[in-house]
Amino acid sequence: MAHPQATGHVDGPSAGGWTSEDVGLRLGAVARELPALGMPGPPLEGKLLRPLVALALVPPTLRPRLDERFWCGALALQMVHEASLLHDDILDDARERRGRATVQAQAGPGAALVLGDHYLTSAYRVAARAQAPEFLVRFIHAVERTVAGEIAQGRAAGRRVSPSEYREIIMGKSGELFGASAALSGALFDLGDIEARVALGRDLGAVYQKVDDLLDYCPAAGTGKPPLQDYRQGKWTWMMDLAGMEDFSMPEEEVLRVMHAAGTSATSPVDRAAAHLEEATDELRRRALALSPGDTLVDAVLSAWVRTAKRAAQAAVFEVAEVPA
Ligand code: FPP
Ligand code: MG
């Protein structure tokens, strides 16, 4: 689920001196030690959102005290994410991710399965190296709920799901890992507000999934993945509610027209989705600042998501005009 265009850049002074490249370097230093211990080093591609969220929720005054324990926790989260993508691409029979062929397309589903297994099983050992029992508990729970979310999504395939069922699915498959990311700071520094951190992380993950689900209907979004995957796989998302759809019977070209047509409400479903996301992020910014005073990372990440959503919605209007009726 790591889409470079969906996250945008969070570098520069606005990110409080930290760039996503810095985060990659620190994670890379820990990852390089893994092969000698019999574990695979993950590729550290994409925007490393889960580690970034973990870092963002360390109050800036405490950041100078970050040591290897933090980076082990952050790397473990990234390893689970990589594992989930490898397995997700098998389940979705996806051929393309991050702009190139998936592991399962290149080397077959068996190879993708065991590589994902290796990241996943090693991630527990890496998470334990954070030496933060409260984090480990949250981490284990999050991995389990991520899988449960995916199972729930699979069970719902091909049918309409209610907004609350959709929220439950995305909270599981995407929110929980962000929740564990947010827990890391609270556990390492004994901040005493771990529930609020987990809740914020879960909500951030759910918003990220909603951006991802919007981009699926924006052929010009440049996500590095083919569009309309959700619709083809019978995955009901909030976008179908916004477009007033009833089921999966509409032809694909018509779906794109409906998603990008203003209709009677004067704005298109994709525009309404982008506007909704912008509104939703305001509250998240406030909550992040309350937990991590002075942080600018969460703001930078959320602004990039909103920018991406708006651009994708607008760009697609032009693209979709070319789609024959
Ligand atoms: C991407 O969603 C996938 C996830 C957020 C979770 C996938 C979880 C599993 C496959 C269960 C196994 C989990 C682990 C931890 C090994 P998406 O399909 O909506 O996004 P995409 O467009 O990037 O494919
Ligand atoms: Mg998928």
mmCIF file of C-alpha atoms in Angstrom, residues 16-160:
data_model
loop_
_atom_site.group_PDB
_atom_site.id
_atom_site.type_symbol
_atom_site.label_atom_id
_atom_site.label_comp_id
_atom_site.label_asym_id
_atom_site.label_seq_id
_atom_site.Cartn_x
_atom_site.Cartn_y
_atom_site.Cartn_z
ATOM 1 C CA GLY A 16 11.214 19.515 11.987
ATOM 2 C CA GLY A 17 14.639 18.675 10.639
ATOM 3 C CA TRP A 18 13.725 15.103 9.742
ATOM 4 C CA THR A 19 13.308 13.942 6.174
ATOM 5 C CA SER A 20 11.882 10.643 4.988
ATOM 6 C CA GLU A 21 15.380 10.004 3.609
ATOM 7 C CA ASP A 22 16.814 10.362 7.146
ATOM 8 C CA VAL A 23 14.250 7.878 8.377
ATOM 9 C CA GLY A 24 15.242 5.496 5.570
ATOM 10 C CA LEU A 25 18.908 5.831 6.540
ATOM 11 C CA ARG A 26 18.261 5.086 10.207
ATOM 12 C CA LEU A 27 16.059 2.115 9.353
ATOM 13 C CA GLY A 28 18.656 0.951 6.817
ATOM 14 C CA ALA A 29 21.362 0.923 9.485
ATOM 15 C CA VAL A 30 19.266 -1.519 11.573
ATOM 16 C CA ALA A 31 18.123 -3.509 8.532
ATOM 17 C CA ARG A 32 21.718 -4.122 7.463
ATOM 18 C CA GLU A 33 22.360 -6.055 10.676
ATOM 19 C CA LEU A 34 19.522 -8.499 10.044
ATOM 20 C CA PRO A 35 21.055 -10.900 7.479
ATOM 21 C CA ALA A 36 23.885 -11.748 9.898
ATOM 22 C CA LEU A 37 21.163 -12.758 12.369
ATOM 23 C CA GLY A 38 19.380 -14.924 9.776
ATOM 24 C CA MET A 39 16.676 -12.363 9.001
ATOM 25 C CA PRO A 40 15.861 -10.614 5.704
ATOM 26 C CA GLY A 41 16.464 -6.868 5.385
ATOM 27 C CA PRO A 42 13.329 -5.259 3.888
ATOM 28 C CA PRO A 43 13.699 -3.045 0.787
ATOM 29 C CA LEU A 44 12.717 0.235 2.588
ATOM 30 C CA GLU A 45 10.840 1.541 -0.413
ATOM 31 C CA GLY A 46 7.801 3.795 -0.531
ATOM 32 C CA LYS A 47 7.414 6.630 1.932
ATOM 33 C CA LEU A 48 7.946 4.611 5.113
ATOM 34 C CA LEU A 49 4.732 5.980 6.536
ATOM 35 C CA ARG A 50 4.472 3.742 9.577
ATOM 36 C CA PRO A 51 7.989 4.593 10.778
ATOM 37 C CA LEU A 52 7.251 8.263 10.006
ATOM 38 C CA VAL A 53 4.086 8.200 12.093
ATOM 39 C CA ALA A 54 6.010 6.501 14.894
ATOM 40 C CA LEU A 55 8.595 9.290 14.748
ATOM 41 C CA ALA A 56 6.011 12.074 14.463
ATOM 42 C CA LEU A 57 4.439 11.027 17.745
ATOM 43 C CA VAL A 58 7.714 11.230 19.621
ATOM 44 C CA PRO A 59 7.462 14.769 21.038
ATOM 45 C CA PRO A 60 10.268 16.800 19.400
ATOM 46 C CA THR A 61 11.877 17.508 22.793
ATOM 47 C CA LEU A 62 12.411 13.749 23.239
ATOM 48 C CA ARG A 63 13.716 13.050 19.734
ATOM 49 C CA PRO A 64 17.388 13.593 20.655
ATOM 50 C CA ARG A 65 16.981 10.612 23.001
ATOM 51 C CA LEU A 66 15.922 8.180 20.252
ATOM 52 C CA ASP A 67 18.208 5.181 20.078
ATOM 53 C CA GLU A 68 18.362 1.791 18.360
ATOM 54 C CA ARG A 69 15.391 0.539 20.347
ATOM 55 C CA PHE A 70 13.108 3.017 18.562
ATOM 56 C CA TRP A 71 14.489 2.195 15.117
ATOM 57 C CA CYS A 72 14.054 -1.542 15.755
ATOM 58 C CA GLY A 73 10.385 -0.953 16.612
ATOM 59 C CA ALA A 74 9.936 1.225 13.531
ATOM 60 C CA LEU A 75 11.681 -1.315 11.289
ATOM 61 C CA ALA A 76 9.511 -4.151 12.616
ATOM 62 C CA LEU A 77 6.413 -2.167 11.602
ATOM 63 C CA GLN A 78 7.815 -1.638 8.124
ATOM 64 C CA MET A 79 8.630 -5.351 7.805
ATOM 65 C CA VAL A 80 5.051 -6.314 8.635
ATOM 66 C CA HIS A 81 3.841 -3.801 6.081
ATOM 67 C CA GLU A 82 6.124 -5.308 3.413
ATOM 68 C CA ALA A 83 4.901 -8.795 4.307
ATOM 69 C CA SER A 84 1.286 -7.690 4.050
ATOM 70 C CA LEU A 85 1.886 -6.223 0.576
ATOM 71 C CA LEU A 86 3.581 -9.385 -0.687
ATOM 72 C CA HIS A 87 0.636 -11.444 0.532
ATOM 73 C CA ASP A 88 -1.913 -8.891 -0.628
ATOM 74 C CA ASP A 89 -0.540 -9.011 -4.161
ATOM 75 C CA ILE A 90 -0.987 -12.792 -4.186
ATOM 76 C CA LEU A 91 -4.576 -12.484 -2.965
ATOM 77 C CA ASP A 92 -5.339 -9.735 -5.491
ATOM 78 C CA ASP A 93 -3.367 -11.403 -8.285
ATOM 79 C CA ALA A 94 -1.735 -7.983 -8.681
ATOM 80 C CA ARG A 95 0.844 -7.637 -11.455
ATOM 81 C CA GLU A 96 2.139 -4.168 -10.674
ATOM 82 C CA ARG A 97 3.097 -2.215 -7.545
ATOM 83 C CA ARG A 98 5.319 0.843 -7.051
ATOM 84 C CA GLY A 99 5.467 1.120 -10.808
ATOM 85 C CA ARG A 100 6.969 -2.297 -11.477
ATOM 86 C CA ALA A 101 6.126 -5.993 -11.589
ATOM 87 C CA THR A 102 5.147 -7.508 -8.233
ATOM 88 C CA VAL A 103 7.224 -10.315 -6.709
ATOM 89 C CA GLN A 104 4.414 -12.739 -7.365
ATOM 90 C CA ALA A 105 4.269 -11.674 -11.035
ATOM 91 C CA GLN A 106 8.055 -11.956 -11.393
ATOM 92 C CA ALA A 107 8.849 -15.014 -9.305
ATOM 93 C CA GLY A 108 5.472 -16.648 -8.675
ATOM 94 C CA PRO A 109 3.068 -16.694 -5.720
ATOM 95 C CA GLY A 110 5.109 -19.286 -3.810
ATOM 96 C CA ALA A 111 8.179 -17.067 -3.775
ATOM 97 C CA ALA A 112 6.092 -14.050 -2.720
ATOM 98 C CA LEU A 113 4.412 -16.100 -0.004
ATOM 99 C CA VAL A 114 7.589 -17.302 1.700
ATOM 100 C CA LEU A 115 9.360 -13.965 1.358
ATOM 101 C CA GLY A 116 6.348 -12.363 3.066
ATOM 102 C CA ASP A 117 6.460 -15.096 5.712
ATOM 103 C CA HIS A 118 10.120 -14.392 6.325
ATOM 104 C CA TYR A 119 9.562 -10.638 6.822
ATOM 105 C CA LEU A 120 6.587 -11.361 9.022
ATOM 106 C CA THR A 121 8.178 -13.937 11.296
ATOM 107 C CA SER A 122 11.428 -11.954 11.569
ATOM 108 C CA ALA A 123 9.497 -8.793 12.403
ATOM 109 C CA TYR A 124 8.584 -10.201 15.829
ATOM 110 C CA ARG A 125 12.235 -10.690 16.733
ATOM 111 C CA VAL A 126 13.033 -7.161 15.542
ATOM 112 C CA ALA A 127 10.065 -5.748 17.483
ATOM 113 C CA ALA A 128 11.333 -7.493 20.640
ATOM 114 C CA ARG A 129 14.627 -5.618 20.215
ATOM 115 C CA ALA A 130 12.746 -2.396 20.993
ATOM 116 C CA GLN A 131 12.657 -3.720 24.581
ATOM 117 C CA ALA A 132 9.277 -2.118 25.204
ATOM 118 C CA PRO A 133 6.729 -4.710 26.405
ATOM 119 C CA GLU A 134 3.733 -2.408 25.924
ATOM 120 C CA PHE A 135 4.771 -1.823 22.323
ATOM 121 C CA LEU A 136 5.254 -5.536 21.728
ATOM 122 C CA VAL A 137 1.735 -6.282 22.977
ATOM 123 C CA ARG A 138 0.283 -3.607 20.666
ATOM 124 C CA PHE A 139 2.425 -4.815 17.783
ATOM 125 C CA ILE A 140 1.297 -8.454 18.126
ATOM 126 C CA HIS A 141 -2.319 -7.371 18.375
ATOM 127 C CA ALA A 142 -1.987 -5.106 15.333
ATOM 128 C CA VAL A 143 -0.513 -7.846 13.131
ATOM 129 C CA GLU A 144 -3.318 -10.194 14.091
ATOM 130 C CA ARG A 145 -6.000 -7.548 13.413
ATOM 131 C CA THR A 146 -4.415 -6.642 10.056
ATOM 132 C CA VAL A 147 -4.887 -10.223 8.914
ATOM 133 C CA ALA A 148 -8.412 -10.305 10.376
ATOM 134 C CA GLY A 149 -9.267 -7.126 8.451
ATOM 135 C CA GLU A 150 -8.112 -8.707 5.224
ATOM 136 C CA ILE A 151 -10.187 -11.821 5.957
ATOM 137 C CA ALA A 152 -13.251 -9.664 6.674
ATOM 138 C CA GLN A 153 -12.693 -7.839 3.378
ATOM 139 C CA GLY A 154 -12.435 -11.155 1.523
ATOM 140 C CA ARG A 155 -15.698 -12.366 3.059
ATOM 141 C CA ALA A 156 -17.466 -9.206 1.952
ATOM 142 C CA ALA A 157 -16.191 -9.420 -1.644
ATOM 143 C CA GLY A 158 -18.783 -8.846 -4.309
ATOM 144 C CA ARG A 159 -21.387 -7.250 -2.080
ATOM 145 C CA ARG A 160 -22.281 -3.853 -0.713
#
